[in-house]
mmCIF file of C-alpha atoms in Angstrom:
data_model
loop_
_atom_site.group_PDB
_atom_site.id
_atom_site.type_symbol
_atom_site.label_atom_id
_atom_site.label_comp_id
_atom_site.label_asym_id
_atom_site.label_seq_id
_atom_site.Cartn_x
_atom_site.Cartn_y
_atom_site.Cartn_z
ATOM 1 C CA MET O 1 135.098 68.354 99.352
ATOM 2 C CA ARG O 2 132.442 65.907 98.168
ATOM 3 C CA SER O 3 133.033 63.119 95.677
ATOM 4 C CA ASP O 4 131.836 65.288 92.778
ATOM 5 C CA GLY O 5 134.386 68.003 93.580
ATOM 6 C CA SER O 6 131.900 70.487 95.055
ATOM 7 C CA PRO O 7 132.481 71.907 98.549
ATOM 8 C CA ASN O 8 130.869 70.199 101.519
ATOM 9 C CA LYS O 9 128.629 72.981 102.806
ATOM 10 C CA GLN O 10 127.865 71.148 106.036
ATOM 11 C CA SER O 11 131.502 70.874 107.131
ATOM 12 C CA LEU O 12 132.751 73.073 109.966
ATOM 13 C CA HIS O 13 135.459 74.420 107.655
ATOM 14 C CA TYR O 14 132.853 75.697 105.201
ATOM 15 C CA VAL O 15 130.426 77.040 107.817
ATOM 16 C CA VAL O 16 133.038 79.068 109.721
ATOM 17 C CA ARG O 17 134.618 80.586 106.630
ATOM 18 C CA SER O 18 131.293 81.335 104.996
ATOM 19 C CA GLY O 19 130.199 83.053 108.205
ATOM 20 C CA ILE O 20 133.353 85.169 108.360
ATOM 21 C CA ALA O 21 132.910 86.181 104.719
ATOM 22 C CA GLY O 22 129.251 87.050 105.334
ATOM 23 C CA GLY O 23 129.936 89.035 108.501
ATOM 24 C CA VAL O 24 132.684 91.083 106.864
ATOM 25 C CA ALA O 25 130.472 91.656 103.821
ATOM 26 C CA GLY O 26 127.675 92.998 106.011
ATOM 27 C CA CYS O 27 129.984 95.367 107.898
ATOM 28 C CA VAL O 28 131.574 96.752 104.727
ATOM 29 C CA ALA O 29 128.202 97.250 103.045
ATOM 30 C CA LYS O 30 126.637 98.984 106.071
ATOM 31 C CA THR O 31 129.624 101.301 106.502
ATOM 32 C CA VAL O 32 129.362 102.413 102.872
ATOM 33 C CA VAL O 33 125.754 103.566 103.350
ATOM 34 C CA ALA O 34 125.756 104.531 107.060
ATOM 35 C CA PRO O 35 124.914 108.260 106.552
ATOM 36 C CA LEU O 36 122.041 107.408 104.208
ATOM 37 C CA ASP O 37 120.834 104.776 106.643
ATOM 38 C CA ARG O 38 120.571 107.265 109.485
ATOM 39 C CA VAL O 39 118.674 109.803 107.381
ATOM 40 C CA LYS O 40 116.286 107.109 106.158
ATOM 41 C CA ILE O 41 115.463 106.134 109.738
ATOM 42 C CA LEU O 42 114.774 109.780 110.606
ATOM 43 C CA PHE O 43 112.380 110.040 107.651
ATOM 44 C CA GLN O 44 110.608 106.743 108.224
ATOM 45 C CA ALA O 45 110.036 107.400 111.922
ATOM 46 C CA SER O 46 108.814 110.979 111.265
ATOM 47 C CA ASN O 47 111.502 112.669 113.333
ATOM 48 C CA PRO O 48 110.207 116.233 113.904
ATOM 49 C CA ASP O 49 113.569 117.843 113.107
ATOM 50 C CA PHE O 50 113.775 116.293 109.636
ATOM 51 C CA GLN O 51 110.236 115.864 108.310
ATOM 52 C CA LYS O 52 110.672 119.024 106.215
ATOM 53 C CA TYR O 53 113.212 117.183 104.055
ATOM 54 C CA ALA O 54 111.182 114.020 103.429
ATOM 55 C CA GLY O 55 109.664 113.280 100.041
ATOM 56 C CA THR O 56 112.356 114.569 97.672
ATOM 57 C CA TRP O 57 115.593 113.175 96.303
ATOM 58 C CA SER O 58 117.529 116.241 97.418
ATOM 59 C CA GLY O 59 116.005 116.062 100.890
ATOM 60 C CA ALA O 60 118.320 113.220 101.905
ATOM 61 C CA PHE O 61 121.395 115.271 101.109
ATOM 62 C CA ARG O 62 119.997 118.387 102.803
ATOM 63 C CA ALA O 63 119.260 116.323 105.889
ATOM 64 C CA MET O 64 122.794 114.976 105.885
ATOM 65 C CA ALA O 65 124.099 118.532 105.523
ATOM 66 C CA GLN O 66 122.099 119.599 108.599
ATOM 67 C CA LEU O 67 123.393 116.654 110.612
ATOM 68 C CA TYR O 68 126.961 117.475 109.608
ATOM 69 C CA HIS O 69 126.510 121.183 110.350
ATOM 70 C CA GLU O 70 125.072 120.516 113.818
ATOM 71 C CA ASN O 71 127.501 117.891 115.081
ATOM 72 C CA GLY O 72 130.135 117.103 112.488
ATOM 73 C CA ILE O 73 130.950 113.822 110.788
ATOM 74 C CA ARG O 74 130.131 111.810 113.915
ATOM 75 C CA SER O 75 126.492 112.797 113.567
ATOM 76 C CA LEU O 76 126.288 111.062 110.190
ATOM 77 C CA PHE O 77 127.447 107.829 111.810
ATOM 78 C CA GLN O 78 125.433 108.048 115.035
ATOM 79 C CA GLY O 79 124.244 104.573 115.906
ATOM 80 C CA HIS O 80 126.786 102.982 113.557
ATOM 81 C CA SER O 81 128.653 101.273 116.387
ATOM 82 C CA ALA O 82 125.434 99.458 117.250
ATOM 83 C CA THR O 83 124.994 98.702 113.550
ATOM 84 C CA LEU O 84 128.362 96.976 113.365
ATOM 85 C CA LEU O 85 127.700 95.053 116.580
ATOM 86 C CA ARG O 86 124.477 93.811 115.038
ATOM 87 C CA ILE O 87 125.400 93.428 111.398
ATOM 88 C CA PHE O 88 128.374 91.078 111.762
ATOM 89 C CA PRO O 89 126.417 88.325 113.535
ATOM 90 C CA TYR O 90 123.297 89.149 111.485
ATOM 91 C CA ALA O 91 125.053 88.846 108.127
ATOM 92 C CA ALA O 92 127.128 85.878 109.242
ATOM 93 C CA ILE O 93 124.051 83.979 110.450
ATOM 94 C CA LYS O 94 122.055 84.968 107.352
ATOM 95 C CA TYR O 95 124.633 83.741 104.850
ATOM 96 C CA ILE O 96 125.448 80.607 106.856
ATOM 97 C CA ALA O 97 121.745 79.809 107.134
ATOM 98 C CA TYR O 98 121.221 80.449 103.420
ATOM 99 C CA ASP O 99 124.040 78.092 102.461
ATOM 100 C CA GLN O 100 122.649 75.374 104.730
ATOM 101 C CA VAL O 101 118.979 75.799 103.780
ATOM 102 C CA GLU O 102 119.873 76.050 100.087
ATOM 103 C CA TYR O 103 121.796 72.790 100.393
ATOM 104 C CA LEU O 104 118.845 71.069 102.086
ATOM 105 C CA LEU O 105 116.230 72.374 99.635
ATOM 106 C CA MET O 106 118.353 72.257 96.481
ATOM 107 C CA PRO O 107 121.089 69.616 96.844
ATOM 108 C CA THR O 108 121.482 69.340 93.064
ATOM 109 C CA ARG O 109 121.381 71.806 90.193
ATOM 110 C CA GLU O 110 118.318 70.072 88.796
ATOM 111 C CA SER O 111 116.381 70.662 92.019
ATOM 112 C CA GLN O 112 116.811 74.453 91.874
ATOM 113 C CA THR O 113 113.546 76.343 91.442
ATOM 114 C CA ASN O 114 112.541 79.940 92.072
ATOM 115 C CA LEU O 115 110.159 78.880 94.840
ATOM 116 C CA ARG O 116 112.958 77.059 96.646
ATOM 117 C CA ARG O 117 115.309 80.000 96.182
ATOM 118 C CA PHE O 118 112.676 82.293 97.688
ATOM 119 C CA SER O 119 112.060 79.885 100.582
ATOM 120 C CA ALA O 120 115.776 79.540 101.336
ATOM 121 C CA GLY O 121 116.213 83.317 101.433
ATOM 122 C CA ALA O 122 113.140 83.897 103.585
ATOM 123 C CA ILE O 123 114.099 81.204 106.106
ATOM 124 C CA SER O 124 117.676 82.441 106.409
ATOM 125 C CA GLY O 125 116.463 86.016 106.892
ATOM 126 C CA MET O 126 114.052 85.032 109.660
ATOM 127 C CA ILE O 127 116.702 83.014 111.486
ATOM 128 C CA SER O 128 119.178 85.888 111.468
ATOM 129 C CA VAL O 129 116.572 88.424 112.619
ATOM 130 C CA PHE O 130 115.459 86.261 115.528
ATOM 131 C CA PHE O 131 118.955 86.140 117.008
ATOM 132 C CA THR O 132 119.963 89.774 116.400
ATOM 133 C CA TYR O 133 116.763 91.848 116.642
ATOM 134 C CA PRO O 134 117.495 93.562 120.012
ATOM 135 C CA LEU O 135 120.709 94.978 118.543
ATOM 136 C CA GLU O 136 118.707 96.312 115.588
ATOM 137 C CA LEU O 137 116.225 98.052 117.889
ATOM 138 C CA ILE O 138 119.000 99.716 119.902
ATOM 139 C CA ARG O 139 120.647 100.863 116.692
ATOM 140 C CA VAL O 140 117.392 102.429 115.438
ATOM 141 C CA ARG O 141 116.859 104.280 118.725
ATOM 142 C CA MET O 142 120.394 105.673 118.584
ATOM 143 C CA ALA O 143 119.942 106.807 114.989
ATOM 144 C CA PHE O 144 116.496 108.322 115.730
ATOM 145 C CA ASP O 145 117.779 110.455 118.608
ATOM 146 C CA THR O 146 117.938 114.192 117.843
ATOM 147 C CA ARG O 147 117.265 117.402 119.758
ATOM 148 C CA SER O 148 113.453 117.140 119.623
ATOM 149 C CA SER O 149 113.115 113.376 119.838
ATOM 150 C CA ALA O 150 115.371 112.632 122.790
ATOM 151 C CA PRO O 151 113.478 111.723 125.969
ATOM 152 C CA PRO O 152 114.551 113.435 129.199
ATOM 153 C CA GLU O 153 116.237 110.287 130.453
ATOM 154 C CA LEU O 154 118.592 110.302 127.475
ATOM 155 C CA SER O 155 119.209 114.012 127.209
ATOM 156 C CA ARG O 156 119.985 114.435 130.901
ATOM 157 C CA GLY O 157 123.566 115.460 131.446
ATOM 158 C CA THR O 158 124.120 117.278 128.159
ATOM 159 C CA SER O 159 125.898 120.580 128.358
ATOM 160 C CA THR O 160 123.209 122.778 126.783
ATOM 161 C CA SER O 161 119.677 122.204 125.596
ATOM 162 C CA SER O 162 120.558 123.549 122.145
ATOM 163 C CA GLN O 163 123.091 120.805 121.475
ATOM 164 C CA PRO O 164 121.904 117.495 120.001
ATOM 165 C CA THR O 165 122.348 114.529 122.278
ATOM 166 C CA ARG O 166 124.715 111.687 121.474
ATOM 167 C CA VAL O 167 123.482 108.486 123.042
ATOM 168 C CA SER O 168 125.778 105.563 123.774
ATOM 169 C CA PHE O 169 124.869 101.976 122.978
ATOM 170 C CA LEU O 170 124.589 100.936 126.638
ATOM 171 C CA ARG O 171 122.581 104.015 127.576
ATOM 172 C CA ALA O 172 120.093 103.454 124.764
ATOM 173 C CA ALA O 173 119.746 99.794 125.738
ATOM 174 C CA SER O 174 119.191 100.747 129.384
ATOM 175 C CA TYR O 175 116.519 103.280 128.482
ATOM 176 C CA ILE O 176 114.612 100.788 126.325
ATOM 177 C CA TYR O 177 114.739 98.217 129.115
ATOM 178 C CA HIS O 178 113.452 100.683 131.732
ATOM 179 C CA GLU O 179 111.091 102.802 129.616
ATOM 180 C CA GLY O 180 107.641 103.054 131.145
ATOM 181 C CA SER O 181 108.830 102.024 134.610
ATOM 182 C CA SER O 182 108.394 105.572 135.936
ATOM 183 C CA LEU O 183 104.770 105.854 134.790
ATOM 184 C CA PRO O 184 101.955 105.957 137.354
ATOM 185 C CA PRO O 185 100.921 102.496 138.570
ATOM 186 C CA PRO O 186 98.086 100.758 136.738
ATOM 187 C CA PRO O 187 94.521 101.182 138.018
ATOM 188 C CA SER O 188 93.498 99.289 141.117
ATOM 189 C CA PRO O 189 91.185 96.260 140.863
ATOM 190 C CA SER O 190 88.227 98.479 141.751
ATOM 191 C CA SER O 191 88.979 100.895 138.917
ATOM 192 C CA PRO O 192 86.694 100.667 135.862
ATOM 193 C CA LEU O 193 89.634 101.266 133.538
ATOM 194 C CA PRO O 194 91.182 98.050 132.219
ATOM 195 C CA VAL O 195 94.921 97.476 132.426
ATOM 196 C CA PRO O 196 96.433 96.939 128.944
ATOM 197 C CA PRO O 197 97.725 93.339 128.775
ATOM 198 C CA THR O 198 101.035 94.472 127.345
ATOM 199 C CA ARG O 199 101.546 96.843 130.286
ATOM 200 C CA THR O 200 101.464 93.873 132.635
ATOM 201 C CA LEU O 201 103.555 91.795 130.217
ATOM 202 C CA PHE O 202 106.260 94.464 129.999
ATOM 203 C CA ALA O 203 106.287 94.799 133.794
ATOM 204 C CA ARG O 204 106.834 91.048 134.214
ATOM 205 C CA PHE O 205 109.206 90.563 131.274
ATOM 206 C CA PRO O 206 111.039 93.853 130.536
ATOM 207 C CA ILE O 207 113.303 92.046 128.065
ATOM 208 C CA LEU O 208 110.360 91.984 125.629
ATOM 209 C CA LYS O 209 110.769 95.746 125.182
ATOM 210 C CA LEU O 210 113.840 94.909 123.111
ATOM 211 C CA TYR O 211 111.514 93.162 120.628
ATOM 212 C CA ARG O 212 109.222 96.090 119.761
ATOM 213 C CA GLY O 213 108.283 95.758 116.098
ATOM 214 C CA PHE O 214 109.542 92.163 115.908
ATOM 215 C CA SER O 215 106.347 90.700 114.447
ATOM 216 C CA VAL O 216 106.195 93.101 111.517
ATOM 217 C CA THR O 217 109.957 92.693 111.040
ATOM 218 C CA ILE O 218 109.479 88.967 110.513
ATOM 219 C CA LEU O 219 106.586 89.648 108.124
ATOM 220 C CA GLY O 220 108.739 92.093 106.188
ATOM 221 C CA MET O 221 111.775 89.833 106.181
ATOM 222 C CA ILE O 222 109.938 87.114 104.274
ATOM 223 C CA PRO O 223 109.422 89.152 101.076
ATOM 224 C CA TYR O 224 112.705 91.061 101.448
ATOM 225 C CA ALA O 225 115.158 88.221 102.022
ATOM 226 C CA GLY O 226 113.124 85.830 99.903
ATOM 227 C CA THR O 227 112.988 88.173 96.914
ATOM 228 C CA SER O 228 116.603 89.228 97.324
ATOM 229 C CA PHE O 229 117.991 85.699 97.273
ATOM 230 C CA LEU O 230 115.483 84.609 94.627
ATOM 231 C CA THR O 231 116.647 87.364 92.271
ATOM 232 C CA TRP O 232 120.292 86.720 93.134
ATOM 233 C CA GLY O 233 120.059 82.989 92.522
ATOM 234 C CA HIS O 234 117.928 83.281 89.390
ATOM 235 C CA LEU O 235 120.154 85.863 87.701
ATOM 236 C CA ARG O 236 123.348 84.023 88.569
ATOM 237 C CA ALA O 237 121.914 80.765 87.213
ATOM 238 C CA ARG O 238 120.896 82.507 83.979
ATOM 239 C CA LEU O 239 123.865 84.835 83.461
ATOM 240 C CA LEU O 240 126.678 82.982 85.235
ATOM 241 C CA PRO O 241 126.019 79.240 84.868
ATOM 242 C CA PRO O 242 128.557 77.236 86.891
ATOM 243 C CA ASP O 243 129.509 75.030 83.930
ATOM 244 C CA SER O 244 130.362 77.952 81.655
ATOM 245 C CA ASP O 245 133.991 79.073 81.357
ATOM 246 C CA ALA O 246 132.978 82.083 79.248
ATOM 247 C CA HIS O 247 130.829 83.579 82.012
ATOM 248 C CA ARG O 248 132.817 83.091 85.190
ATOM 249 C CA PRO O 249 131.748 85.132 88.259
ATOM 250 C CA THR O 250 133.619 88.410 88.669
ATOM 251 C CA PRO O 251 133.321 91.178 91.300
ATOM 252 C CA GLY O 252 131.688 93.406 88.696
ATOM 253 C CA ALA O 253 129.079 90.789 87.843
ATOM 254 C CA ASP O 254 128.404 90.179 91.545
ATOM 255 C CA LEU O 255 127.965 93.926 92.120
ATOM 256 C CA ALA O 256 125.523 94.261 89.219
ATOM 257 C CA ILE O 257 123.416 91.239 90.163
ATOM 258 C CA GLY O 258 123.444 92.293 93.814
ATOM 259 C CA ALA O 259 122.242 95.778 92.878
ATOM 260 C CA VAL O 260 119.301 94.400 90.908
ATOM 261 C CA SER O 261 118.465 92.001 93.737
ATOM 262 C CA GLY O 262 118.427 94.828 96.270
ATOM 263 C CA THR O 263 116.255 97.056 94.096
ATOM 264 C CA VAL O 264 113.587 94.405 93.576
ATOM 265 C CA ALA O 265 113.601 93.327 97.227
ATOM 266 C CA GLN O 266 113.361 96.906 98.503
ATOM 267 C CA THR O 267 110.386 97.687 96.282
ATOM 268 C CA VAL O 268 108.473 94.608 97.419
ATOM 269 C CA SER O 269 109.102 94.924 101.154
ATOM 270 C CA TYR O 270 109.344 98.674 101.823
ATOM 271 C CA PRO O 271 105.887 99.219 103.410
ATOM 272 C CA PHE O 272 106.749 96.586 106.017
ATOM 273 C CA GLU O 273 109.945 98.470 106.800
ATOM 274 C CA VAL O 274 108.115 101.759 107.385
ATOM 275 C CA VAL O 275 105.664 100.103 109.782
ATOM 276 C CA ARG O 276 108.559 98.386 111.552
ATOM 277 C CA ARG O 277 110.426 101.660 112.125
ATOM 278 C CA ARG O 278 107.326 103.314 113.572
ATOM 279 C CA MET O 279 106.820 100.402 115.964
ATOM 280 C CA GLN O 280 110.484 100.395 116.984
ATOM 281 C CA VAL O 281 110.377 104.029 118.123
ATOM 282 C CA GLY O 282 106.906 103.566 119.627
ATOM 283 C CA GLY O 283 108.425 103.237 123.077
ATOM 284 C CA LEU O 284 109.289 106.927 122.994
ATOM 285 C CA THR O 285 105.640 107.950 122.532
ATOM 286 C CA ARG O 286 103.793 105.064 124.220
ATOM 287 C CA PRO O 287 106.274 103.480 126.651
ATOM 288 C CA ASP O 288 103.496 101.846 128.667
ATOM 289 C CA ARG O 289 102.379 99.385 126.025
ATOM 290 C CA TRP O 290 103.189 97.506 122.841
ATOM 291 C CA LEU O 291 102.040 99.293 119.684
ATOM 292 C CA GLY O 292 100.497 96.666 117.410
ATOM 293 C CA TRP O 293 101.126 96.570 113.685
ATOM 294 C CA GLY O 294 97.425 97.114 112.917
ATOM 295 C CA GLU O 295 97.333 100.283 115.011
ATOM 296 C CA THR O 296 100.557 101.510 113.414
ATOM 297 C CA VAL O 297 99.256 100.860 109.890
ATOM 298 C CA ARG O 298 96.062 102.803 110.639
ATOM 299 C CA ALA O 299 98.034 105.725 112.063
ATOM 300 C CA ILE O 300 100.214 105.951 108.961
ATOM 301 C CA TRP O 301 97.208 105.686 106.626
ATOM 302 C CA GLU O 302 95.209 108.341 108.476
ATOM 303 C CA ALA O 303 98.141 110.752 108.544
ATOM 304 C CA GLN O 304 99.541 110.351 105.025
ATOM 305 C CA GLY O 305 97.496 107.847 103.047
ATOM 306 C CA TRP O 306 99.225 105.241 100.878
ATOM 307 C CA ARG O 307 102.171 107.568 100.344
ATOM 308 C CA GLY O 308 103.003 107.246 104.015
ATOM 309 C CA PHE O 309 104.084 103.650 103.437
ATOM 310 C CA TYR O 310 106.707 104.813 100.957
ATOM 311 C CA VAL O 311 108.199 107.727 102.900
ATOM 312 C CA GLY O 312 111.941 107.639 102.348
ATOM 313 C CA LEU O 313 111.758 105.147 99.472
ATOM 314 C CA SER O 314 113.987 107.321 97.285
ATOM 315 C CA ILE O 315 116.699 107.326 99.917
ATOM 316 C CA GLY O 316 115.932 103.648 100.422
ATOM 317 C CA TYR O 317 116.979 103.026 96.825
ATOM 318 C CA LEU O 318 120.061 105.214 97.249
ATOM 319 C CA LYS O 319 120.997 103.088 100.231
ATOM 320 C CA ILE O 320 119.852 99.572 99.380
ATOM 321 C CA VAL O 321 121.263 99.329 95.854
ATOM 322 C CA PRO O 322 124.923 99.924 96.793
ATOM 323 C CA MET O 323 124.514 98.132 100.126
ATOM 324 C CA THR O 324 123.129 94.917 98.627
ATOM 325 C CA ALA O 325 125.552 95.045 95.730
ATOM 326 C CA VAL O 326 128.552 95.445 98.042
ATOM 327 C CA SER O 327 127.234 92.833 100.474
ATOM 328 C CA PHE O 328 126.785 90.101 97.857
ATOM 329 C CA ALA O 329 130.036 90.987 96.074
ATOM 330 C CA VAL O 330 132.154 91.029 99.244
ATOM 331 C CA TRP O 331 130.502 87.798 100.422
ATOM 332 C CA GLN O 332 131.439 86.030 97.192
ATOM 333 C CA TRP O 333 134.912 87.579 97.172
ATOM 334 C CA GLY O 334 135.434 86.526 100.784
ATOM 335 C CA LYS O 335 134.373 82.947 100.079
ATOM 336 C CA ARG O 336 136.758 82.767 97.112
ATOM 337 C CA ALA O 337 139.572 84.291 99.188
ATOM 338 C CA LEU O 338 138.965 81.825 102.040
ATOM 339 C CA GLY O 339 138.814 78.864 99.702
ATOM 340 C CA VAL O 340 135.133 77.991 99.985
#
C-alpha cells in the first residue's frame, strides 16, 4: 500500500494477483461465448460450408445447429483448447499492462483524461497481442476447419471423407509452420518470373507464418482496446466515482459497463477484425506468400462491397457484449477477492 492508502500497482504482489484475476476473467468470458466465436470465425473467413447462413440474426443459431448435428457438442467448441491456451496469458498480460500503463499515464485522479484512457487501453492491447498472436492464429485455423476447408494435410487419416475433420492444436501448428513447403521450387535465376519476396522470407524464417495477419491485428487492436478501456474508465468515473459510498462498484454495475464498452469497441473496430480473419486463413489459399492487408481489403470490397467488412457483425454483438461484460466483471471480482 502507498502512503495515501491506495494499492501499489507496481509491487509484485499486485502484478501477480492482477494477472491471475485477468487470466481467469478471460478464460471464463471466452468459454461463455465459445460456440458463437466459432460460428463468427466461419462467417468472417467465408467458410464455404456456412456462407449460406451469414447475414441474418438467425443464421448464427442455424449454423450452430448444423455444427451440433454433424459432430455433437465438441464441434461447437472446436479450437477452444487453443483459445484457453492463448486467452489466459493474453488476458493476464493485457490487464497487467493496463494497470501499469494507467499508473504511468494517470498517477492521480486529476490526471485522468479520455485520451490517456484510450492510450492506456491501446498500448496494453498491443503488448498482449505481440506475445500471444501465434496462439490466436492456431486457434482461428482450428475453428475454421470444416469438411470443405480442410487441406489434405489436415484431413489425412480421417475415417471417411464425409466426416468433418477435428484438428488438434499441435497438428494445426505443424501445418501452419510447414504450409507451402511442398510447392514447386521458385523460378531459376534465368526465369523471367520474379520470386515473391515473402516466398523467400517464409522459406528462410518459417516461424513468420505464425504471424499471418499480425499487422492488421495491431491496427485493429488500437481502436478496439483503446475504445473499450476508454469507455470502461469513463463510465466508471462518471457512474461509480471512487469517493462515493452511495455508488460502490458491484458485479451488476461491472457487467453493465463492460457490456456497453464491448458494444462500442466492437462497432469501431469490426472491419479490422474481418480483414484480420481473412489474412489469418490466407495460408490455406495462398500458402506460398504473405497476403497483404491492402490486397485483402480489395478482395473483400470487390466481392461484397462495404457490407463485406461487416459480415458476422450481428453475431459479433451477440458474442462481444456478454464476453466483455463477463471479462471486466470477473476481472474486478477477482481483484477484490485477491485483495488488490
